[in-house]
Amino acid sequence: MPAPVPARPRRAVAFCCDDRYLPYALFAASQIAGQAPQRDFDICLCGTEKPVIPDSLAGLGLRAIALSPEPALAGFGLDARRSESAYHRLLLPGQLAADYDRILYLDSDIFVQGGDIAALLGADLGGHAVAAVRDNPQWRTPGRMPEEFRTFRLGPARYLNSGVLLIDVPRWQKLGLTERMLAFGQSRGGQLKRHDQTLLNCVLHGDWAELSPKWNWQYSRAARLHEAMLGANIVHFIGPEKPWNAPAGALPPRFGAELSRFLRQHFPQRATALPPEGTGPGSRRMLSMLLRHLLNRRKMARYLARFPTDLTLRP
């Protein structure tokens, strides 16, 4: 096991995962480390049980951090695809405040293609505690009313996707957001339809800075071809189809091929044969995607025009 890595700068990228998702979090962490070998930020793997980083990845200088369990989370809603670790991102600002003033939280089901993460960590959030990307239903329909806002009798507001969160730790602490979210969840645990995302959106209710979708390109049939032309910094595989389990033709083969090579080298016991086939140009899936992209092209153009650069933030 690699020797413990102490905290260095006051900025970090952090993943929260259990053992099931650890290989995929480490894959994304290795992509970031490879793209920023002289980085001035830490890369942390966090869990209530300290993640075990293979010796073969010791050279990347990753930190493994054990989070203190939060008993209140036990009653919060989950589903078959998620464990309690889905809520651990809400604990990061409080439990890592001694080491970090800025934290970029990332989900484990991502593919990191580029982007200046150091510059993002230094972005001006305009007094907000959180910056994030809208959830993709609001990309094309900004005024769309989220179901949770109706459920909890909240007014219309922007609705964020919680897969990528840029957190100003002192501001988060000053606003008492962890405590407010835990209190909200304890009183409505069975109604948290989208888990941590519901908590964040209902407590913040639009009080967050908006990032370019290039930092959290939520991969769907209605947006994947736009990504192929524009290029995203982080591709986020929302929904059940991931590079490690997607059926043949569901995703471009490059995603699975790179992950497969990583798993064979560092987690051979978890390596599986991933389908090499991509989506054929004459397939029904391709025809469906082409039609969706054709129909939404103007709405997507309006949305993307709001972000002249990938470091533009909207208050």
PDB file of C-alpha atoms in Angstrom:
ATOM      1  CA  MET A   1       0.000   0.000   0.000  1.00  0.00           C
ATOM      2  CA  PRO A   2       1.378   3.459  -0.860  1.00  0.00           C
ATOM      3  CA  ALA A   3       2.521   5.680   1.988  1.00  0.00           C
ATOM      4  CA  PRO A   4      -0.063   8.267   3.118  1.00  0.00           C
ATOM      5  CA  VAL A   5       0.034  11.477   1.101  1.00  0.00           C
ATOM      6  CA  PRO A   6      -0.298  14.652   3.215  1.00  0.00           C
ATOM      7  CA  ALA A   7      -2.361  17.629   2.087  1.00  0.00           C
ATOM      8  CA  ARG A   8      -0.327  20.207   0.169  1.00  0.00           C
ATOM      9  CA  PRO A   9      -2.172  23.164  -1.385  1.00  0.00           C
ATOM     10  CA  ARG A  10      -5.537  24.479  -0.246  1.00  0.00           C
ATOM     11  CA  ARG A  11      -7.327  23.148  -3.322  1.00  0.00           C
ATOM     12  CA  ALA A  12      -8.424  19.647  -4.231  1.00  0.00           C
ATOM     13  CA  VAL A  13     -10.333  17.444  -6.629  1.00  0.00           C
ATOM     14  CA  ALA A  14     -12.306  14.878  -4.625  1.00  0.00           C
ATOM     15  CA  PHE A  15     -14.166  11.674  -5.405  1.00  0.00           C
ATOM     16  CA  CYS A  16     -16.481   9.899  -2.952  1.00  0.00           C
ATOM     17  CA  CYS A  17     -16.995   6.207  -3.584  1.00  0.00           C
ATOM     18  CA  ASP A  18     -17.340   2.781  -2.055  1.00  0.00           C
ATOM     19  CA  ASP A  19     -15.372  -0.285  -3.171  1.00  0.00           C
ATOM     20  CA  ARG A  20     -17.769  -0.966  -6.039  1.00  0.00           C
ATOM     21  CA  TYR A  21     -16.964   2.346  -7.750  1.00  0.00           C
ATOM     22  CA  LEU A  22     -13.356   2.761  -6.590  1.00  0.00           C
ATOM     23  CA  PRO A  23     -11.733   1.423  -9.816  1.00  0.00           C
ATOM     24  CA  TYR A  24     -13.742   3.881 -11.911  1.00  0.00           C
ATOM     25  CA  ALA A  25     -12.970   6.809  -9.611  1.00  0.00           C
ATOM     26  CA  LEU A  26      -9.286   5.922  -9.791  1.00  0.00           C
ATOM     27  CA  PHE A  27      -9.492   5.742 -13.581  1.00  0.00           C
ATOM     28  CA  ALA A  28     -10.821   9.316 -13.694  1.00  0.00           C
ATOM     29  CA  ALA A  29      -8.264  10.408 -11.083  1.00  0.00           C
ATOM     30  CA  SER A  30      -5.465   8.918 -13.193  1.00  0.00           C
ATOM     31  CA  GLN A  31      -6.699  10.852 -16.233  1.00  0.00           C
ATOM     32  CA  ILE A  32      -6.545  14.119 -14.274  1.00  0.00           C
ATOM     33  CA  ALA A  33      -3.110  13.288 -12.855  1.00  0.00           C
ATOM     34  CA  GLY A  34      -1.806  12.430 -16.313  1.00  0.00           C
ATOM     35  CA  GLN A  35      -3.085  15.697 -17.774  1.00  0.00           C
ATOM     36  CA  ALA A  36      -1.699  17.814 -14.906  1.00  0.00           C
ATOM     37  CA  PRO A  37       1.586  16.235 -13.750  1.00  0.00           C
ATOM     38  CA  GLN A  38       2.771  19.541 -12.199  1.00  0.00           C
ATOM     39  CA  ARG A  39      -0.600  20.285 -10.608  1.00  0.00           C
ATOM     40  CA  ASP A  40      -1.029  22.665  -7.697  1.00  0.00           C
ATOM     41  CA  PHE A  41      -4.046  20.815  -6.324  1.00  0.00           C
ATOM     42  CA  ASP A  42      -4.582  17.497  -4.593  1.00  0.00           C
ATOM     43  CA  ILE A  43      -6.588  14.566  -5.936  1.00  0.00           C
ATOM     44  CA  CYS A  44      -8.460  12.789  -3.136  1.00  0.00           C
ATOM     45  CA  LEU A  45     -10.350   9.504  -2.937  1.00  0.00           C
ATOM     46  CA  CYS A  46     -12.789   9.599  -0.020  1.00  0.00           C
ATOM     47  CA  GLY A  47     -15.035   7.118   1.735  1.00  0.00           C
ATOM     48  CA  THR A  48     -16.197   6.167   5.197  1.00  0.00           C
ATOM     49  CA  GLU A  49     -13.745   3.295   4.820  1.00  0.00           C
ATOM     50  CA  LYS A  50     -10.377   4.606   3.654  1.00  0.00           C
ATOM     51  CA  PRO A  51     -10.011   3.713  -0.035  1.00  0.00           C
ATOM     52  CA  VAL A  52      -7.194   1.327  -0.855  1.00  0.00           C
ATOM     53  CA  ILE A  53      -5.108   2.673  -3.735  1.00  0.00           C
ATOM     54  CA  PRO A  54      -3.100  -0.025  -5.564  1.00  0.00           C
ATOM     55  CA  ASP A  55       0.691   0.169  -5.355  1.00  0.00           C
ATOM     56  CA  SER A  56       0.772   0.454  -9.138  1.00  0.00           C
ATOM     57  CA  LEU A  57      -0.820   3.934  -8.835  1.00  0.00           C
ATOM     58  CA  ALA A  58       1.447   5.182  -6.046  1.00  0.00           C
ATOM     59  CA  GLY A  59       3.352   7.438  -8.431  1.00  0.00           C
ATOM     60  CA  LEU A  60       0.281   9.581  -9.049  1.00  0.00           C
ATOM     61  CA  GLY A  61       0.398  11.082  -5.535  1.00  0.00           C
ATOM     62  CA  LEU A  62      -3.283  10.524  -4.759  1.00  0.00           C
ATOM     63  CA  ARG A  63      -4.667  11.001  -1.241  1.00  0.00           C
ATOM     64  CA  ALA A  64      -6.900   8.388   0.373  1.00  0.00           C
ATOM     65  CA  ILE A  65      -9.147   9.897   3.043  1.00  0.00           C
ATOM     66  CA  ALA A  66     -11.473   8.250   5.539  1.00  0.00           C
ATOM     67  CA  LEU A  67     -14.572  10.336   6.182  1.00  0.00           C
ATOM     68  CA  SER A  68     -16.289  10.215   9.542  1.00  0.00           C
ATOM     69  CA  PRO A  69     -19.666   8.451   9.180  1.00  0.00           C
ATOM     70  CA  GLU A  70     -22.767  10.609   9.477  1.00  0.00           C
ATOM     71  CA  PRO A  71     -25.557   8.645  11.240  1.00  0.00           C
ATOM     72  CA  ALA A  72     -28.254  10.961   9.878  1.00  0.00           C
ATOM     73  CA  LEU A  73     -27.652   9.671   6.341  1.00  0.00           C
ATOM     74  CA  ALA A  74     -28.910   6.194   7.224  1.00  0.00           C
ATOM     75  CA  GLY A  75     -32.537   7.206   6.676  1.00  0.00           C
ATOM     76  CA  PHE A  76     -32.009   8.985   3.366  1.00  0.00           C
ATOM     77  CA  GLY A  77     -33.472   7.475   0.206  1.00  0.00           C
ATOM     78  CA  LEU A  78     -31.387   5.244  -2.097  1.00  0.00           C
ATOM     79  CA  ASP A  79     -31.956   2.925  -5.050  1.00  0.00           C
ATOM     80  CA  ALA A  80     -30.403  -0.186  -6.581  1.00  0.00           C
ATOM     81  CA  ARG A  81     -27.596   1.769  -8.288  1.00  0.00           C
ATOM     82  CA  ARG A  82     -26.547   3.905  -5.309  1.00  0.00           C
ATOM     83  CA  SER A  83     -25.089   3.410  -1.862  1.00  0.00           C
ATOM     84  CA  GLU A  84     -24.838   5.911   0.981  1.00  0.00           C
ATOM     85  CA  SER A  85     -21.645   7.222  -0.660  1.00  0.00           C
ATOM     86  CA  ALA A  86     -23.943   9.203  -2.987  1.00  0.00           C
ATOM     87  CA  TYR A  87     -24.498  11.599  -0.071  1.00  0.00           C
ATOM     88  CA  HIS A  88     -20.879  11.798   1.097  1.00  0.00           C
ATOM     89  CA  ARG A  89     -20.113  14.753  -1.193  1.00  0.00           C
ATOM     90  CA  LEU A  90     -22.242  16.809   1.215  1.00  0.00           C
ATOM     91  CA  LEU A  91     -19.786  16.002   4.022  1.00  0.00           C
ATOM     92  CA  LEU A  92     -16.630  17.105   2.193  1.00  0.00           C
ATOM     93  CA  PRO A  93     -16.710  20.853   3.031  1.00  0.00           C
ATOM     94  CA  GLY A  94     -17.053  20.196   6.753  1.00  0.00           C
ATOM     95  CA  GLN A  95     -14.660  17.297   7.088  1.00  0.00           C
ATOM     96  CA  LEU A  96     -11.931  18.632   4.773  1.00  0.00           C
ATOM     97  CA  ALA A  97     -12.112  22.302   5.790  1.00  0.00           C
ATOM     98  CA  ALA A  98      -8.826  22.058   7.716  1.00  0.00           C
ATOM     99  CA  ASP A  99      -7.012  21.201   4.472  1.00  0.00           C
ATOM    100  CA  TYR A 100      -8.923  22.872   1.641  1.00  0.00           C
ATOM    101  CA  ASP A 101     -10.677  26.134   0.782  1.00  0.00           C
ATOM    102  CA  ARG A 102     -11.776  24.941  -2.671  1.00  0.00           C
ATOM    103  CA  ILE A 103     -12.987  21.464  -3.594  1.00  0.00           C
ATOM    104  CA  LEU A 104     -13.993  20.220  -7.025  1.00  0.00           C
ATOM    105  CA  TYR A 105     -16.169  17.188  -6.380  1.00  0.00           C
ATOM    106  CA  LEU A 106     -16.506  14.705  -9.272  1.00  0.00           C
ATOM    107  CA  ASP A 107     -18.708  11.638  -9.711  1.00  0.00           C
ATOM    108  CA  SER A 108     -16.939   8.381 -10.537  1.00  0.00           C
ATOM    109  CA  ASP A 109     -18.831   7.672 -13.780  1.00  0.00           C
ATOM    110  CA  ILE A 110     -16.963  10.246 -15.836  1.00  0.00           C
ATOM    111  CA  PHE A 111     -14.359  10.421 -18.582  1.00  0.00           C
ATOM    112  CA  VAL A 112     -11.901  13.321 -18.294  1.00  0.00           C
ATOM    113  CA  GLN A 113     -10.790  14.678 -21.663  1.00  0.00           C
ATOM    114  CA  GLY A 114      -9.101  17.958 -20.731  1.00  0.00           C
ATOM    115  CA  GLY A 115      -9.723  21.418 -19.354  1.00  0.00           C
ATOM    116  CA  ASP A 116      -7.706  23.616 -17.024  1.00  0.00           C
ATOM    117  CA  ILE A 117      -8.825  22.273 -13.662  1.00  0.00           C
ATOM    118  CA  ALA A 118      -6.379  24.509 -11.795  1.00  0.00           C
ATOM    119  CA  ALA A 119      -7.987  27.572 -13.395  1.00  0.00           C
ATOM    120  CA  LEU A 120     -11.448  26.251 -12.596  1.00  0.00           C
ATOM    121  CA  LEU A 121     -10.494  25.779  -8.946  1.00  0.00           C
ATOM    122  CA  GLY A 122      -9.511  29.454  -8.845  1.00  0.00           C
ATOM    123  CA  ALA A 123     -12.674  30.769 -10.497  1.00  0.00           C
ATOM    124  CA  ASP A 124     -14.659  33.617  -8.937  1.00  0.00           C
ATOM    125  CA  LEU A 125     -17.999  32.181  -7.775  1.00  0.00           C
ATOM    126  CA  GLY A 126     -19.483  35.621  -7.211  1.00  0.00           C
ATOM    127  CA  GLY A 127     -20.237  35.022  -3.558  1.00  0.00           C
ATOM    128  CA  HIS A 128     -21.904  31.646  -4.131  1.00  0.00           C
ATOM    129  CA  ALA A 129     -20.899  28.550  -2.184  1.00  0.00           C
ATOM    130  CA  VAL A 130     -21.351  26.240  -5.187  1.00  0.00           C
ATOM    131  CA  ALA A 131     -20.841  26.301  -8.938  1.00  0.00           C
ATOM    132  CA  ALA A 132     -22.291  23.563 -11.114  1.00  0.00           C
ATOM    133  CA  VAL A 133     -23.784  22.717 -14.502  1.00  0.00           C
ATOM    134  CA  ARG A 134     -27.523  22.662 -15.099  1.00  0.00           C
ATOM    135  CA  ASP A 135     -29.200  19.289 -15.259  1.00  0.00           C
ATOM    136  CA  ASN A 136     -29.558  18.478 -18.936  1.00  0.00           C
ATOM    137  CA  PRO A 137     -33.390  18.777 -19.225  1.00  0.00           C
ATOM    138  CA  GLN A 138     -32.901  22.511 -18.618  1.00  0.00           C
ATOM    139  CA  TRP A 139     -30.244  22.870 -21.320  1.00  0.00           C
ATOM    140  CA  ARG A 140     -32.849  23.130 -24.039  1.00  0.00           C
ATOM    141  CA  THR A 141     -35.751  24.268 -21.850  1.00  0.00           C
ATOM    142  CA  PRO A 142     -34.321  26.652 -19.207  1.00  0.00           C
ATOM    143  CA  GLY A 143     -37.718  27.348 -17.650  1.00  0.00           C
ATOM    144  CA  ARG A 144     -38.566  23.691 -17.124  1.00  0.00           C
ATOM    145  CA  MET A 145     -39.971  23.149 -13.624  1.00  0.00           C
ATOM    146  CA  PRO A 146     -38.201  20.318 -11.759  1.00  0.00           C
ATOM    147  CA  GLU A 147     -40.508  17.786 -10.188  1.00  0.00           C
ATOM    148  CA  GLU A 148     -38.892  18.185  -6.761  1.00  0.00           C
ATOM    149  CA  PHE A 149     -39.699  21.904  -6.726  1.00  0.00           C
ATOM    150  CA  ARG A 150     -43.347  21.051  -7.271  1.00  0.00           C
ATOM    151  CA  THR A 151     -43.242  18.358  -4.584  1.00  0.00           C
ATOM    152  CA  PHE A 152     -41.783  20.697  -1.984  1.00  0.00           C
ATOM    153  CA  ARG A 153     -43.766  23.740  -3.151  1.00  0.00           C
ATOM    154  CA  LEU A 154     -40.749  25.709  -4.296  1.00  0.00           C
ATOM    155  CA  GLY A 155     -40.839  28.257  -7.085  1.00  0.00           C
ATOM    156  CA  PRO A 156     -39.125  27.922 -10.495  1.00  0.00           C
ATOM    157  CA  ALA A 157     -35.317  28.068 -10.427  1.00  0.00           C
ATOM    158  CA  ARG A 158     -32.239  26.680 -12.098  1.00  0.00           C
ATOM    159  CA  TYR A 159     -31.671  23.017 -11.301  1.00  0.00           C
ATOM    160  CA  LEU A 160     -28.105  21.708 -11.046  1.00  0.00           C
ATOM    161  CA  ASN A 161     -26.644  18.293 -11.775  1.00  0.00           C
ATOM    162  CA  SER A 162     -24.640  17.151  -8.755  1.00  0.00           C
ATOM    163  CA  GLY A 163     -22.053  15.107 -10.682  1.00  0.00           C
ATOM    164  CA  VAL A 164     -19.601  18.049 -10.786  1.00  0.00           C
ATOM    165  CA  LEU A 165     -19.591  20.551  -7.909  1.00  0.00           C
ATOM    166  CA  LEU A 166     -17.119  23.379  -7.405  1.00  0.00           C
ATOM    167  CA  ILE A 167     -17.342  24.257  -3.701  1.00  0.00           C
ATOM    168  CA  ASP A 168     -16.154  27.363  -1.881  1.00  0.00           C
ATOM    169  CA  VAL A 169     -15.571  25.721   1.499  1.00  0.00           C
ATOM    170  CA  PRO A 170     -15.565  28.828   3.766  1.00  0.00           C
ATOM    171  CA  ARG A 171     -18.763  30.106   2.134  1.00  0.00           C
ATOM    172  CA  TRP A 172     -20.414  26.677   2.455  1.00  0.00           C
ATOM    173  CA  GLN A 173     -19.465  26.580   6.118  1.00  0.00           C
ATOM    174  CA  LYS A 174     -20.686  30.117   6.759  1.00  0.00           C
ATOM    175  CA  LEU A 175     -24.090  29.268   5.282  1.00  0.00           C
ATOM    176  CA  GLY A 176     -24.308  26.039   7.300  1.00  0.00           C
ATOM    177  CA  LEU A 177     -25.230  24.095   4.174  1.00  0.00           C
ATOM    178  CA  THR A 178     -24.298  20.642   5.456  1.00  0.00           C
ATOM    179  CA  GLU A 179     -26.481  21.070   8.523  1.00  0.00           C
ATOM    180  CA  ARG A 180     -29.352  22.487   6.462  1.00  0.00           C
ATOM    181  CA  MET A 181     -29.198  19.609   3.990  1.00  0.00           C
ATOM    182  CA  LEU A 182     -29.064  16.986   6.732  1.00  0.00           C
ATOM    183  CA  ALA A 183     -32.075  18.587   8.401  1.00  0.00           C
ATOM    184  CA  PHE A 184     -33.968  18.678   5.094  1.00  0.00           C
ATOM    185  CA  GLY A 185     -33.133  15.036   4.406  1.00  0.00           C
ATOM    186  CA  GLN A 186     -34.112  13.863   7.881  1.00  0.00           C
ATOM    187  CA  SER A 187     -37.562  15.378   7.517  1.00  0.00           C
ATOM    188  CA  ARG A 188     -38.101  14.212   3.918  1.00  0.00           C
ATOM    189  CA  GLY A 189     -35.826  11.168   3.502  1.00  0.00           C
ATOM    190  CA  GLY A 190     -38.388   9.116   1.611  1.00  0.00           C
ATOM    191  CA  GLN A 191     -39.030  11.909  -0.886  1.00  0.00           C
ATOM    192  CA  LEU A 192     -35.463  12.444  -2.080  1.00  0.00           C
ATOM    193  CA  LYS A 193     -36.168  11.296  -5.615  1.00  0.00           C
ATOM    194  CA  ARG A 194     -32.711  12.224  -6.910  1.00  0.00           C
ATOM    195  CA  HIS A 195     -30.919  11.759  -3.616  1.00  0.00           C
ATOM    196  CA  ASP A 196     -28.071  14.241  -2.976  1.00  0.00           C
ATOM    197  CA  GLN A 197     -29.109  16.190  -6.069  1.00  0.00           C
ATOM    198  CA  THR A 198     -32.563  16.778  -4.608  1.00  0.00           C
ATOM    199  CA  LEU A 199     -31.022  17.988  -1.338  1.00  0.00           C
ATOM    200  CA  LEU A 200     -28.649  20.387  -3.047  1.00  0.00           C
ATOM    201  CA  ASN A 201     -31.292  21.878  -5.305  1.00  0.00           C
ATOM    202  CA  CYS A 202     -33.969  22.271  -2.662  1.00  0.00           C
ATOM    203  CA  VAL A 203     -31.664  23.857  -0.083  1.00  0.00           C
ATOM    204  CA  LEU A 204     -29.786  26.089  -2.550  1.00  0.00           C
ATOM    205  CA  HIS A 205     -32.875  26.694  -4.743  1.00  0.00           C
ATOM    206  CA  GLY A 206     -31.031  28.464  -7.525  1.00  0.00           C
ATOM    207  CA  ASP A 207     -28.424  30.137  -5.306  1.00  0.00           C
ATOM    208  CA  TRP A 208     -25.406  28.815  -7.208  1.00  0.00           C
ATOM    209  CA  ALA A 209     -23.105  29.892 -10.037  1.00  0.00           C
ATOM    210  CA  GLU A 210     -23.574  28.190 -13.389  1.00  0.00           C
ATOM    211  CA  LEU A 211     -20.670  26.488 -15.155  1.00  0.00           C
ATOM    212  CA  SER A 212     -20.263  25.731 -18.827  1.00  0.00           C
ATOM    213  CA  PRO A 213     -21.651  22.296 -19.742  1.00  0.00           C
ATOM    214  CA  LYS A 214     -18.165  21.396 -20.915  1.00  0.00           C
ATOM    215  CA  TRP A 215     -17.392  20.602 -17.254  1.00  0.00           C
ATOM    216  CA  ASN A 216     -20.264  18.126 -16.934  1.00  0.00           C
ATOM    217  CA  TRP A 217     -21.450  17.004 -20.341  1.00  0.00           C
ATOM    218  CA  GLN A 218     -24.313  14.717 -19.401  1.00  0.00           C
ATOM    219  CA  TYR A 219     -24.088  12.056 -22.063  1.00  0.00           C
ATOM    220  CA  SER A 220     -27.468  11.354 -23.630  1.00  0.00           C
ATOM    221  CA  ARG A 221     -28.848  10.505 -27.031  1.00  0.00           C
ATOM    222  CA  ALA A 222     -29.996  14.109 -27.397  1.00  0.00           C
ATOM    223  CA  ALA A 223     -26.539  15.638 -26.762  1.00  0.00           C
ATOM    224  CA  ARG A 224     -23.749  13.177 -27.532  1.00  0.00           C
ATOM    225  CA  LEU A 225     -23.265  14.254 -31.152  1.00  0.00           C
ATOM    226  CA  HIS A 226     -23.009  17.898 -30.086  1.00  0.00           C
ATOM    227  CA  GLU A 227     -20.243  16.808 -27.677  1.00  0.00           C
ATOM    228  CA  ALA A 228     -18.411  15.010 -30.462  1.00  0.00           C
ATOM    229  CA  MET A 229     -18.235  18.273 -32.429  1.00  0.00           C
ATOM    230  CA  LEU A 230     -17.603  20.687 -29.540  1.00  0.00           C
ATOM    231  CA  GLY A 231     -15.475  18.577 -27.192  1.00  0.00           C
ATOM    232  CA  ALA A 232     -16.223  18.452 -23.465  1.00  0.00           C
ATOM    233  CA  ASN A 233     -13.706  18.583 -20.661  1.00  0.00           C
ATOM    234  CA  ILE A 234     -15.640  16.012 -18.635  1.00  0.00           C
ATOM    235  CA  VAL A 235     -18.113  13.520 -20.070  1.00  0.00           C
ATOM    236  CA  HIS A 236     -20.591  12.287 -17.449  1.00  0.00           C
ATOM    237  CA  PHE A 237     -22.379   8.995 -18.095  1.00  0.00           C
ATOM    238  CA  ILE A 238     -25.758   9.678 -16.551  1.00  0.00           C
ATOM    239  CA  GLY A 239     -28.247   6.844 -16.405  1.00  0.00           C
ATOM    240  CA  PRO A 240     -27.574   3.100 -16.194  1.00  0.00           C
ATOM    241  CA  GLU A 241     -25.315   2.761 -19.265  1.00  0.00           C
ATOM    242  CA  LYS A 242     -21.664   3.161 -18.204  1.00  0.00           C
ATOM    243  CA  PRO A 243     -18.452   2.356 -20.095  1.00  0.00           C
ATOM    244  CA  TRP A 244     -18.049  -0.789 -17.962  1.00  0.00           C
ATOM    245  CA  ASN A 245     -21.515  -2.238 -18.557  1.00  0.00           C
ATOM    246  CA  ALA A 246     -23.018  -0.668 -21.682  1.00  0.00           C
ATOM    247  CA  PRO A 247     -24.312  -3.079 -24.324  1.00  0.00           C
ATOM    248  CA  ALA A 248     -22.686  -3.140 -27.745  1.00  0.00           C
ATOM    249  CA  GLY A 249     -23.398   0.005 -29.746  1.00  0.00           C
ATOM    250  CA  ALA A 250     -24.577   2.047 -26.773  1.00  0.00           C
ATOM    251  CA  LEU A 251     -21.408   4.153 -26.393  1.00  0.00           C
ATOM    252  CA  PRO A 252     -18.433   5.050 -28.590  1.00  0.00           C
ATOM    253  CA  PRO A 253     -15.864   2.246 -28.158  1.00  0.00           C
ATOM    254  CA  ARG A 254     -13.039   4.583 -27.095  1.00  0.00           C
ATOM    255  CA  PHE A 255     -14.572   5.044 -23.640  1.00  0.00           C
ATOM    256  CA  GLY A 256     -14.653   1.346 -22.871  1.00  0.00           C
ATOM    257  CA  ALA A 257     -11.287   0.648 -24.519  1.00  0.00           C
ATOM    258  CA  GLU A 258      -9.375   3.112 -22.303  1.00  0.00           C
ATOM    259  CA  LEU A 259     -11.129   1.935 -19.166  1.00  0.00           C
ATOM    260  CA  SER A 260     -10.492  -1.701 -20.070  1.00  0.00           C
ATOM    261  CA  ARG A 261      -6.744  -1.066 -20.424  1.00  0.00           C
ATOM    262  CA  PHE A 262      -6.702   0.665 -17.021  1.00  0.00           C
ATOM    263  CA  LEU A 263      -8.563  -2.154 -15.296  1.00  0.00           C
ATOM    264  CA  ARG A 264      -6.345  -4.857 -16.800  1.00  0.00           C
ATOM    265  CA  GLN A 265      -3.270  -3.093 -15.450  1.00  0.00           C
ATOM    266  CA  HIS A 266      -4.461  -1.984 -12.011  1.00  0.00           C
ATOM    267  CA  PHE A 267      -7.545  -4.090 -11.193  1.00  0.00           C
ATOM    268  CA  PRO A 268      -7.112  -7.335 -13.149  1.00  0.00           C
ATOM    269  CA  GLN A 269      -9.669  -9.074 -10.935  1.00  0.00           C
ATOM    270  CA  ARG A 270     -12.283  -6.527 -12.024  1.00  0.00           C
ATOM    271  CA  ALA A 271     -11.358  -6.413 -15.715  1.00  0.00           C
ATOM    272  CA  THR A 272     -14.047  -7.616 -18.102  1.00  0.00           C
ATOM    273  CA  ALA A 273     -14.343  -7.871 -21.846  1.00  0.00           C
ATOM    274  CA  LEU A 274     -16.074  -4.697 -22.997  1.00  0.00           C
ATOM    275  CA  PRO A 275     -17.991  -4.594 -26.293  1.00  0.00           C
ATOM    276  CA  PRO A 276     -15.837  -2.996 -29.032  1.00  0.00           C
ATOM    277  CA  GLU A 277     -18.668  -2.119 -31.398  1.00  0.00           C
ATOM    278  CA  GLY A 278     -19.775   1.473 -31.806  1.00  0.00           C
ATOM    279  CA  THR A 279     -23.053   2.802 -33.149  1.00  0.00           C
ATOM    280  CA  GLY A 280     -23.449   1.982 -36.817  1.00  0.00           C
ATOM    281  CA  PRO A 281     -24.344   4.865 -39.167  1.00  0.00           C
ATOM    282  CA  GLY A 282     -27.411   3.012 -40.428  1.00  0.00           C
ATOM    283  CA  SER A 283     -28.622   1.784 -37.065  1.00  0.00           C
ATOM    284  CA  ARG A 284     -31.954   2.721 -35.523  1.00  0.00           C
ATOM    285  CA  ARG A 285     -30.079   4.226 -32.572  1.00  0.00           C
ATOM    286  CA  MET A 286     -28.084   6.521 -34.874  1.00  0.00           C
ATOM    287  CA  LEU A 287     -31.172   7.593 -36.795  1.00  0.00           C
ATOM    288  CA  SER A 288     -32.944   8.406 -33.535  1.00  0.00           C
ATOM    289  CA  MET A 289     -29.986  10.479 -32.319  1.00  0.00           C
ATOM    290  CA  LEU A 290     -29.692  12.374 -35.592  1.00  0.00           C
ATOM    291  CA  LEU A 291     -33.357  13.308 -35.464  1.00  0.00           C
ATOM    292  CA  ARG A 292     -33.133  14.485 -31.846  1.00  0.00           C
ATOM    293  CA  HIS A 293     -30.070  16.600 -32.597  1.00  0.00           C
ATOM    294  CA  LEU A 294     -31.714  18.124 -35.665  1.00  0.00           C
ATOM    295  CA  LEU A 295     -34.808  19.073 -33.684  1.00  0.00           C
ATOM    296  CA  ASN A 296     -32.940  20.608 -30.738  1.00  0.00           C
ATOM    297  CA  ARG A 297     -30.071  22.297 -32.579  1.00  0.00           C
ATOM    298  CA  ARG A 298     -31.354  25.873 -32.154  1.00  0.00           C
ATOM    299  CA  LYS A 299     -32.157  25.438 -28.465  1.00  0.00           C
ATOM    300  CA  MET A 300     -28.718  23.924 -27.854  1.00  0.00           C
ATOM    301  CA  ALA A 301     -27.066  26.768 -29.751  1.00  0.00           C
ATOM    302  CA  ARG A 302     -28.806  29.339 -27.532  1.00  0.00           C
ATOM    303  CA  TYR A 303     -27.752  27.503 -24.395  1.00  0.00           C
ATOM    304  CA  LEU A 304     -24.121  27.066 -25.434  1.00  0.00           C
ATOM    305  CA  ALA A 305     -23.848  30.723 -26.513  1.00  0.00           C
ATOM    306  CA  ARG A 306     -24.205  31.709 -22.845  1.00  0.00           C
ATOM    307  CA  PHE A 307     -20.674  30.360 -22.237  1.00  0.00           C
ATOM    308  CA  PRO A 308     -18.139  32.021 -24.584  1.00  0.00           C
ATOM    309  CA  THR A 309     -15.328  30.066 -22.864  1.00  0.00           C
ATOM    310  CA  ASP A 310     -15.300  26.989 -20.678  1.00  0.00           C
ATOM    311  CA  LEU A 311     -14.309  29.202 -17.725  1.00  0.00           C
ATOM    312  CA  THR A 312     -17.301  31.542 -18.114  1.00  0.00           C
ATOM    313  CA  LEU A 313     -19.533  31.442 -15.032  1.00  0.00           C
ATOM    314  CA  ARG A 314     -23.099  32.744 -14.992  1.00  0.00           C
ATOM    315  CA  PRO A 315     -24.254  34.188 -11.623  1.00  0.00           C
TER     316      PRO A 315
END
